[in-house]
PDB file of C-alpha atoms in Angstrom:
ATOM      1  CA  UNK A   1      -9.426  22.677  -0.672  1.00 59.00           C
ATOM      2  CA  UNK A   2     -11.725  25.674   0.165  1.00 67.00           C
ATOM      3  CA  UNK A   3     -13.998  23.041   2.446  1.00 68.00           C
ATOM      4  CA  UNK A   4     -11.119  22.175   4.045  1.00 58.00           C
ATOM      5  CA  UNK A   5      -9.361  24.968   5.039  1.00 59.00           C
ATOM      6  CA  UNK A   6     -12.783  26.159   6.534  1.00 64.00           C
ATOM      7  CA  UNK A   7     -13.025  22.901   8.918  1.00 61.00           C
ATOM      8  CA  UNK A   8      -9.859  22.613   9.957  1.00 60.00           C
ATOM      9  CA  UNK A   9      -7.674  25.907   9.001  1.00 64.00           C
ATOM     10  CA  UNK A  10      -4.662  26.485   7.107  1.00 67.00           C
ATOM     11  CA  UNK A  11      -3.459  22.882   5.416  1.00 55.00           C
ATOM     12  CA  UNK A  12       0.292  22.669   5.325  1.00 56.00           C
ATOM     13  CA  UNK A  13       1.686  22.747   1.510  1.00 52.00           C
ATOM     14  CA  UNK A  14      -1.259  24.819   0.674  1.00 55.00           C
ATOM     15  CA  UNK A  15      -3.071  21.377   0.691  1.00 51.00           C
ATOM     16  CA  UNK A  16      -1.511  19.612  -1.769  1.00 56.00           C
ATOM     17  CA  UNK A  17      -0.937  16.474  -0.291  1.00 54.00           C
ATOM     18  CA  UNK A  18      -4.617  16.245   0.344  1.00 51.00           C
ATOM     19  CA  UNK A  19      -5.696  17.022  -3.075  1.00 50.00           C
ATOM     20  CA  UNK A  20      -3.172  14.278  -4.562  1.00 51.00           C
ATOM     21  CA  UNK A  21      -5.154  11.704  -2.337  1.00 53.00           C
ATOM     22  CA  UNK A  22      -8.626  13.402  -2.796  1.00 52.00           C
ATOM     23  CA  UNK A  23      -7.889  13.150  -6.143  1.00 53.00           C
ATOM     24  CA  UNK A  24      -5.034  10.999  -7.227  1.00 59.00           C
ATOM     25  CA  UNK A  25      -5.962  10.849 -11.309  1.00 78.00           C
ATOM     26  CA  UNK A  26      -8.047  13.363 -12.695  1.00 78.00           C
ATOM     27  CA  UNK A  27      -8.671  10.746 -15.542  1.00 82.00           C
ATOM     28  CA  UNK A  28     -12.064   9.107 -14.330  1.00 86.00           C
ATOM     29  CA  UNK A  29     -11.995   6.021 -16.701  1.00 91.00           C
ATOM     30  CA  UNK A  30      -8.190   5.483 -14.951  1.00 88.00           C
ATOM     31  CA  UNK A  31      -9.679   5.817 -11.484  1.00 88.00           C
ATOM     32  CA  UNK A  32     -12.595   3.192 -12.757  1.00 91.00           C
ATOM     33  CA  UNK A  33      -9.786   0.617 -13.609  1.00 91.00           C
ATOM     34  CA  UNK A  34      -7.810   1.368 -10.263  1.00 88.00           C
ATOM     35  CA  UNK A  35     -11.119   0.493  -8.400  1.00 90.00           C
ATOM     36  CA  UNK A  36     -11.377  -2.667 -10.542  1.00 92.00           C
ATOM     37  CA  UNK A  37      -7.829  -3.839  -9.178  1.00 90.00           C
ATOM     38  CA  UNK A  38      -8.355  -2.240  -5.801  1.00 86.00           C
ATOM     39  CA  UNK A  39     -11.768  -4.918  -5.561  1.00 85.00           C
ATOM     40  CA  UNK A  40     -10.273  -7.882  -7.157  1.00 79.00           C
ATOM     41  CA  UNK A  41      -7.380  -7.885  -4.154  1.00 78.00           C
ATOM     42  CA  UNK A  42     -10.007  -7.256  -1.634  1.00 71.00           C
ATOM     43  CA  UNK A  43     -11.628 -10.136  -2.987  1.00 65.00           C
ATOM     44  CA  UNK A  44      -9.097 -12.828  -3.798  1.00 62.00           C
ATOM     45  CA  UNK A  45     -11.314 -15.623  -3.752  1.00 58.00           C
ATOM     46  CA  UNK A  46     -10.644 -16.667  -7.073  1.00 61.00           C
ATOM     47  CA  UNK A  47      -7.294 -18.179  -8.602  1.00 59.00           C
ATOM     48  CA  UNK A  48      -6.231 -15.531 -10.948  1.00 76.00           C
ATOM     49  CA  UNK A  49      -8.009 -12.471  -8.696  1.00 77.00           C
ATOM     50  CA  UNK A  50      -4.748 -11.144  -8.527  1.00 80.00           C
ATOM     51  CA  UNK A  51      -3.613 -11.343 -12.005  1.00 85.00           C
ATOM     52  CA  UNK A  52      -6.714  -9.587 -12.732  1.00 87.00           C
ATOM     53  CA  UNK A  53      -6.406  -6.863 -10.043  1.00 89.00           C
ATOM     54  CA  UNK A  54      -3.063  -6.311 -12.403  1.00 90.00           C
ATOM     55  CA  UNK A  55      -4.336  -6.051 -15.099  1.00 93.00           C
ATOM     56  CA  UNK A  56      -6.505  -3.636 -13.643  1.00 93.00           C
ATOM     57  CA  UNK A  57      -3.794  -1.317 -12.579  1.00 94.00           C
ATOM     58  CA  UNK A  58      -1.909  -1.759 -15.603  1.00 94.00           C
ATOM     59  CA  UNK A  59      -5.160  -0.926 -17.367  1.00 95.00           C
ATOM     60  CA  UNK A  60      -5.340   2.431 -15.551  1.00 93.00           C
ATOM     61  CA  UNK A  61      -1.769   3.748 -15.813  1.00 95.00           C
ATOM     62  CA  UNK A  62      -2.552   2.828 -19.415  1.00 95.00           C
ATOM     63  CA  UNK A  63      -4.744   5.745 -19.541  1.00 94.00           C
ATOM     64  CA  UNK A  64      -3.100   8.208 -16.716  1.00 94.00           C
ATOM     65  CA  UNK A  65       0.934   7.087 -16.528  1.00 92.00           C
ATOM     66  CA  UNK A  66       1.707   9.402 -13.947  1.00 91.00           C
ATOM     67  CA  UNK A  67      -1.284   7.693 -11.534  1.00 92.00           C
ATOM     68  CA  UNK A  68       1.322   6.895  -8.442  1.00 92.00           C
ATOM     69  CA  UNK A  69      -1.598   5.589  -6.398  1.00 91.00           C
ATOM     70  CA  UNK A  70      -2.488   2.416  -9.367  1.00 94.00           C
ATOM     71  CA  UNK A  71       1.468   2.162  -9.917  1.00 93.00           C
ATOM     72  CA  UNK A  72       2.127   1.529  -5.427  1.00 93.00           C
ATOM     73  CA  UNK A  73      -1.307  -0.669  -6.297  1.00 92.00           C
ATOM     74  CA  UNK A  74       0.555  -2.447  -9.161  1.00 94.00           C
ATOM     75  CA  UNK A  75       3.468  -3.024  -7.026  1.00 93.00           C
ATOM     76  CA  UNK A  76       1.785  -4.786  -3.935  1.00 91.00           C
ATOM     77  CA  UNK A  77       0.153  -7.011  -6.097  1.00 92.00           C
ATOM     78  CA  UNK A  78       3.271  -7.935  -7.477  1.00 92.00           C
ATOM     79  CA  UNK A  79       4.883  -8.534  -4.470  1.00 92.00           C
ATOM     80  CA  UNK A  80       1.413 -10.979  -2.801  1.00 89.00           C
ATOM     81  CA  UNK A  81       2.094 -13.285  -6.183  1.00 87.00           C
ATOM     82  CA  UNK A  82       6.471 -13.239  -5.261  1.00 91.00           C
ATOM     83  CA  UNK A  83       5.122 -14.358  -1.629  1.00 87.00           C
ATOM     84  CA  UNK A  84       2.534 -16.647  -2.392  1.00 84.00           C
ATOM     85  CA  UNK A  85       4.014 -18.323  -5.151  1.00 83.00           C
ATOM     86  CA  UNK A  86       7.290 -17.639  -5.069  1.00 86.00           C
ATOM     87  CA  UNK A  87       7.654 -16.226  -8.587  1.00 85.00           C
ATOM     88  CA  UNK A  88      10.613 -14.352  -8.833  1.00 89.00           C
ATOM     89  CA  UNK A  89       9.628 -12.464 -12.163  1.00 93.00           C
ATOM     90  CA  UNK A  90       6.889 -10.878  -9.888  1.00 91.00           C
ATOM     91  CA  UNK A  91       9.553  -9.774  -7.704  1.00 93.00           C
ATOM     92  CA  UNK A  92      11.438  -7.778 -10.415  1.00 95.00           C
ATOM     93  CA  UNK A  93       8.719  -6.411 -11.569  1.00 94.00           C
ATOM     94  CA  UNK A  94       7.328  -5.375  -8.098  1.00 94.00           C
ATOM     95  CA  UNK A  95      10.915  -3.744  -7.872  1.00 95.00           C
ATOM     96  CA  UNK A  96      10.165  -1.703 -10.887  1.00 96.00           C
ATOM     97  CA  UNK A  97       6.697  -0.710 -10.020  1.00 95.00           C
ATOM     98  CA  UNK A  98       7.553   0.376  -6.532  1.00 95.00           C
ATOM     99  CA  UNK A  99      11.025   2.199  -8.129  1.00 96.00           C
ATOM    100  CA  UNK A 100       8.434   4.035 -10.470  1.00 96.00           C
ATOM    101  CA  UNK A 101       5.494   4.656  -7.917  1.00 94.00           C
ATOM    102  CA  UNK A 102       8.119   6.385  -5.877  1.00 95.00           C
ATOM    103  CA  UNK A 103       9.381   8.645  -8.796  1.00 94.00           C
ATOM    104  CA  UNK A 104       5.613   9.331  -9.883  1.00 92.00           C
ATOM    105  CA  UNK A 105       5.060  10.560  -6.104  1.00 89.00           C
ATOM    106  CA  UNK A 106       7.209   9.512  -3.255  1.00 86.00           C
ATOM    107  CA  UNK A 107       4.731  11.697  -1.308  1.00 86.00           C
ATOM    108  CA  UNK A 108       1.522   9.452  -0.893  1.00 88.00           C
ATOM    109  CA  UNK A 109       1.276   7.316   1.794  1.00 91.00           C
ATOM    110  CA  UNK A 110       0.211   4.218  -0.460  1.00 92.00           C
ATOM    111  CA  UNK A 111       3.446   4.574  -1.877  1.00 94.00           C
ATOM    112  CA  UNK A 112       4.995   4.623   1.723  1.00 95.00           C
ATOM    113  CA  UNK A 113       3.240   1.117   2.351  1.00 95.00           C
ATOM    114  CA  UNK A 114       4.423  -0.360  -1.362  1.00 95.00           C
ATOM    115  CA  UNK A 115       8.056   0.633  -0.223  1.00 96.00           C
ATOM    116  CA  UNK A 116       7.825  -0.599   3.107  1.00 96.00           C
ATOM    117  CA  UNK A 117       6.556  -3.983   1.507  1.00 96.00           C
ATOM    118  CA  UNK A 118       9.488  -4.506  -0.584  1.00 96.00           C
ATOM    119  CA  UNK A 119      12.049  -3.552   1.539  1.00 97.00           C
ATOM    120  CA  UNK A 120      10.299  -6.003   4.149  1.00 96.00           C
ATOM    121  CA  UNK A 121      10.384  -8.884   1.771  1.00 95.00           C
ATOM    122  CA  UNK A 122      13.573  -7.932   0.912  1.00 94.00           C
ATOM    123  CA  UNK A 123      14.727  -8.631   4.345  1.00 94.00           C
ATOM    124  CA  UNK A 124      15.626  -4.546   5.144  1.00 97.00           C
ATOM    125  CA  UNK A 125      13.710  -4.751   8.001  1.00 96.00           C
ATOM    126  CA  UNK A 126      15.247  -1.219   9.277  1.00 96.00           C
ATOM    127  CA  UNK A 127      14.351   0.928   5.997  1.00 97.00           C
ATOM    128  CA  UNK A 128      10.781  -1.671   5.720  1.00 97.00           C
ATOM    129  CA  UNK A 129      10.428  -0.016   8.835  1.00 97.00           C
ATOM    130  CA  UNK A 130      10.906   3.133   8.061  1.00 97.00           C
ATOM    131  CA  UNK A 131       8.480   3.834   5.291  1.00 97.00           C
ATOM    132  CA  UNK A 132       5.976   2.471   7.586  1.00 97.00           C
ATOM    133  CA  UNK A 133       6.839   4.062  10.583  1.00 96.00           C
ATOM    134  CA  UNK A 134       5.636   7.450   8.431  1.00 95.00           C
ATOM    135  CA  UNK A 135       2.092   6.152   7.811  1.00 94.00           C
ATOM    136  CA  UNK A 136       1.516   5.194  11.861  1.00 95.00           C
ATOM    137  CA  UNK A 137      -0.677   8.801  11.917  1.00 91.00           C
ATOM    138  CA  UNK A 138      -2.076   8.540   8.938  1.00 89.00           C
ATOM    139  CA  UNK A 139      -5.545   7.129   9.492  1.00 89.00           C
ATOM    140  CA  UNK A 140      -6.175   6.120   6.170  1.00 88.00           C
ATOM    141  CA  UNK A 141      -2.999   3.788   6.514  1.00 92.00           C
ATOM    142  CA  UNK A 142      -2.681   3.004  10.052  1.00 94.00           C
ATOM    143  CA  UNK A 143      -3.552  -0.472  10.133  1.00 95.00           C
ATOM    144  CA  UNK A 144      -1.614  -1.536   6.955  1.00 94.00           C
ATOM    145  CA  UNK A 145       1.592   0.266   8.623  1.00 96.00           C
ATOM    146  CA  UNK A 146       1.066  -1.414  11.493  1.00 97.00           C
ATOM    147  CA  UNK A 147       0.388  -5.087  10.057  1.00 96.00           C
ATOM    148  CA  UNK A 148       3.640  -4.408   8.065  1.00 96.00           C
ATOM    149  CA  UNK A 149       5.425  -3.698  10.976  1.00 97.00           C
ATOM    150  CA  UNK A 150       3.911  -6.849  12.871  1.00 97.00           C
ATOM    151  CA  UNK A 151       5.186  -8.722   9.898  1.00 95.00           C
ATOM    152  CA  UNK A 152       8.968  -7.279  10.170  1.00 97.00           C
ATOM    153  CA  UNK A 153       8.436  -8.329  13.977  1.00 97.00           C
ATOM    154  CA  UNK A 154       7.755 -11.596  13.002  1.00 95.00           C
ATOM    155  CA  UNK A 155      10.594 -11.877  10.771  1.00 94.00           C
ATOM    156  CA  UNK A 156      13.117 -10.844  13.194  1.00 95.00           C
ATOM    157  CA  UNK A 157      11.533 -13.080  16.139  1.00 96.00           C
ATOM    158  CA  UNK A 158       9.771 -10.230  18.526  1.00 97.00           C
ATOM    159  CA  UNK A 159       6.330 -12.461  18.333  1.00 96.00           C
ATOM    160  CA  UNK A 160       4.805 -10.057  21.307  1.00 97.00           C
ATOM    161  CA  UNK A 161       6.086  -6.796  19.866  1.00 97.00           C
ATOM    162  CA  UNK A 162       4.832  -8.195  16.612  1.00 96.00           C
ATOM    163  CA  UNK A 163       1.300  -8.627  18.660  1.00 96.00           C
ATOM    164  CA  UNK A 164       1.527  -5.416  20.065  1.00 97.00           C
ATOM    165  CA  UNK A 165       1.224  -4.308  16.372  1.00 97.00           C
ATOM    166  CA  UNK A 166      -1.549  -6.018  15.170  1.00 95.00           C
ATOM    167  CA  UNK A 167      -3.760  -4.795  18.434  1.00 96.00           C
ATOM    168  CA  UNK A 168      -2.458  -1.127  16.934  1.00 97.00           C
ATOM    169  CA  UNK A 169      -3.906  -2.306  13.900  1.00 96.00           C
ATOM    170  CA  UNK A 170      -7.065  -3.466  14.940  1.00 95.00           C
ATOM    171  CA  UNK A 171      -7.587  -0.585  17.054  1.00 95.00           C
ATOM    172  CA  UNK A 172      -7.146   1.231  13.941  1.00 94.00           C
ATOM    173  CA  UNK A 173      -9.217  -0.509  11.713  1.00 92.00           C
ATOM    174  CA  UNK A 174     -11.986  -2.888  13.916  1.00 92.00           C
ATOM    175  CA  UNK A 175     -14.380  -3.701  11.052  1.00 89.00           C
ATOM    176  CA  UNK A 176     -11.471  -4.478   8.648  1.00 87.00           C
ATOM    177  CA  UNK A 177     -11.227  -8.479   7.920  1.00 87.00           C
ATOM    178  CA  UNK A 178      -7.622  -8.308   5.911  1.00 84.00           C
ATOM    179  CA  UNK A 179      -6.111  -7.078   9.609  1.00 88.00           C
ATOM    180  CA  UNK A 180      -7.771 -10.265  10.914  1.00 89.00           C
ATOM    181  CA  UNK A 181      -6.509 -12.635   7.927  1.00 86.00           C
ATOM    182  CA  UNK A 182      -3.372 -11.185   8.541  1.00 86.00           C
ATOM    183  CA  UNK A 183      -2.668 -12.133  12.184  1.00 85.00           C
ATOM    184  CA  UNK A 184      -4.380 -15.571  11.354  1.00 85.00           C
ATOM    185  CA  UNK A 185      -1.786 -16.000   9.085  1.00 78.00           C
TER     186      UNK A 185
END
């Protein structure tokens, strides 16, 4: 917090927003376990990497409960098995992890994105909107706000707003291949 303040001045809210992402568990084997699940959905490859990337997260709000980061986690993955295999267990149970993510921390933007997700798959494109629409400045979570609002443009039909989106995306992540698989798709 001190290193910040000097490089860029007084942090709104004293700074705690940035010290809940610098530091979302304090619990290191947790944050070990959330990196786990974090890697198995970056690399998918396999059948059950997803099931796996759950487990993961489960794993690590096993040891921290109040880990909102590993909980929004928990919830995406949830919500990638509802869409790819249409299993509607996943989808009550990505309602339930998003429903708790949000009451662990409705403040961090991965929990913004989670939201956003669900209420996009839900078919509320205007509140799916919404929760992304607060992550477009965030640079962490540019692109994935942008590819989820691509996706709600796709949904409702606007194919070159929904383009206009993923160049936002790409310009906000260039190197990143899931902003590529995502427009392929």
């Amino acid at each position: 917090r001190e290193v910040a303040t000097i490089l860029v001045g007084e942090l709104p809210d004293k700074g705690e927003r940035l010290g809940r992402r610098l530091a979302p568990t304090r619990d290191v084997e947790a944050f070990d376990a959330y990196l786990k699940g974090v890697t198995g959905t970056l690399h998918s490859s396999e059948a059950n990497a997803h099931e796996a990337s759950a487990s993961h997260f489960r794993e690590a709000l096993a040891v921290d409960s109040g880990f909102a980061r590993a909980q929004a986690a928990l919830c995406r993955t949830e919500l990638w098995k509802f869409e790819s295999q249409r299993n509607a267990d996943a989808f009550t149970r990505a309602q339930e992890a998003c429903q708790k993510a949000a009451e662990m921390d409705g403040s961090i933007g991965e929990v913004d994105i989670a939201l956003g997700d669900l209420f996009r798959i839900s078919g509320d494109a205007t509140r799916a909107a919404r929760y992304y629409g607060k992550m477009l400045n965030d640079p962490a979570l540019a692109a994935q706000a942008h590819m989820g609002l691509a996706q709600v443009r796709v949904d409702q039909g606007e194919y070159e707003r929904a383009m206009d989106e993923f160049r936002l995306a790409i310009a906000s992540r260039p190197g990143d291949a899931s902003v590529y698989a995502e427009l392929g798709y």
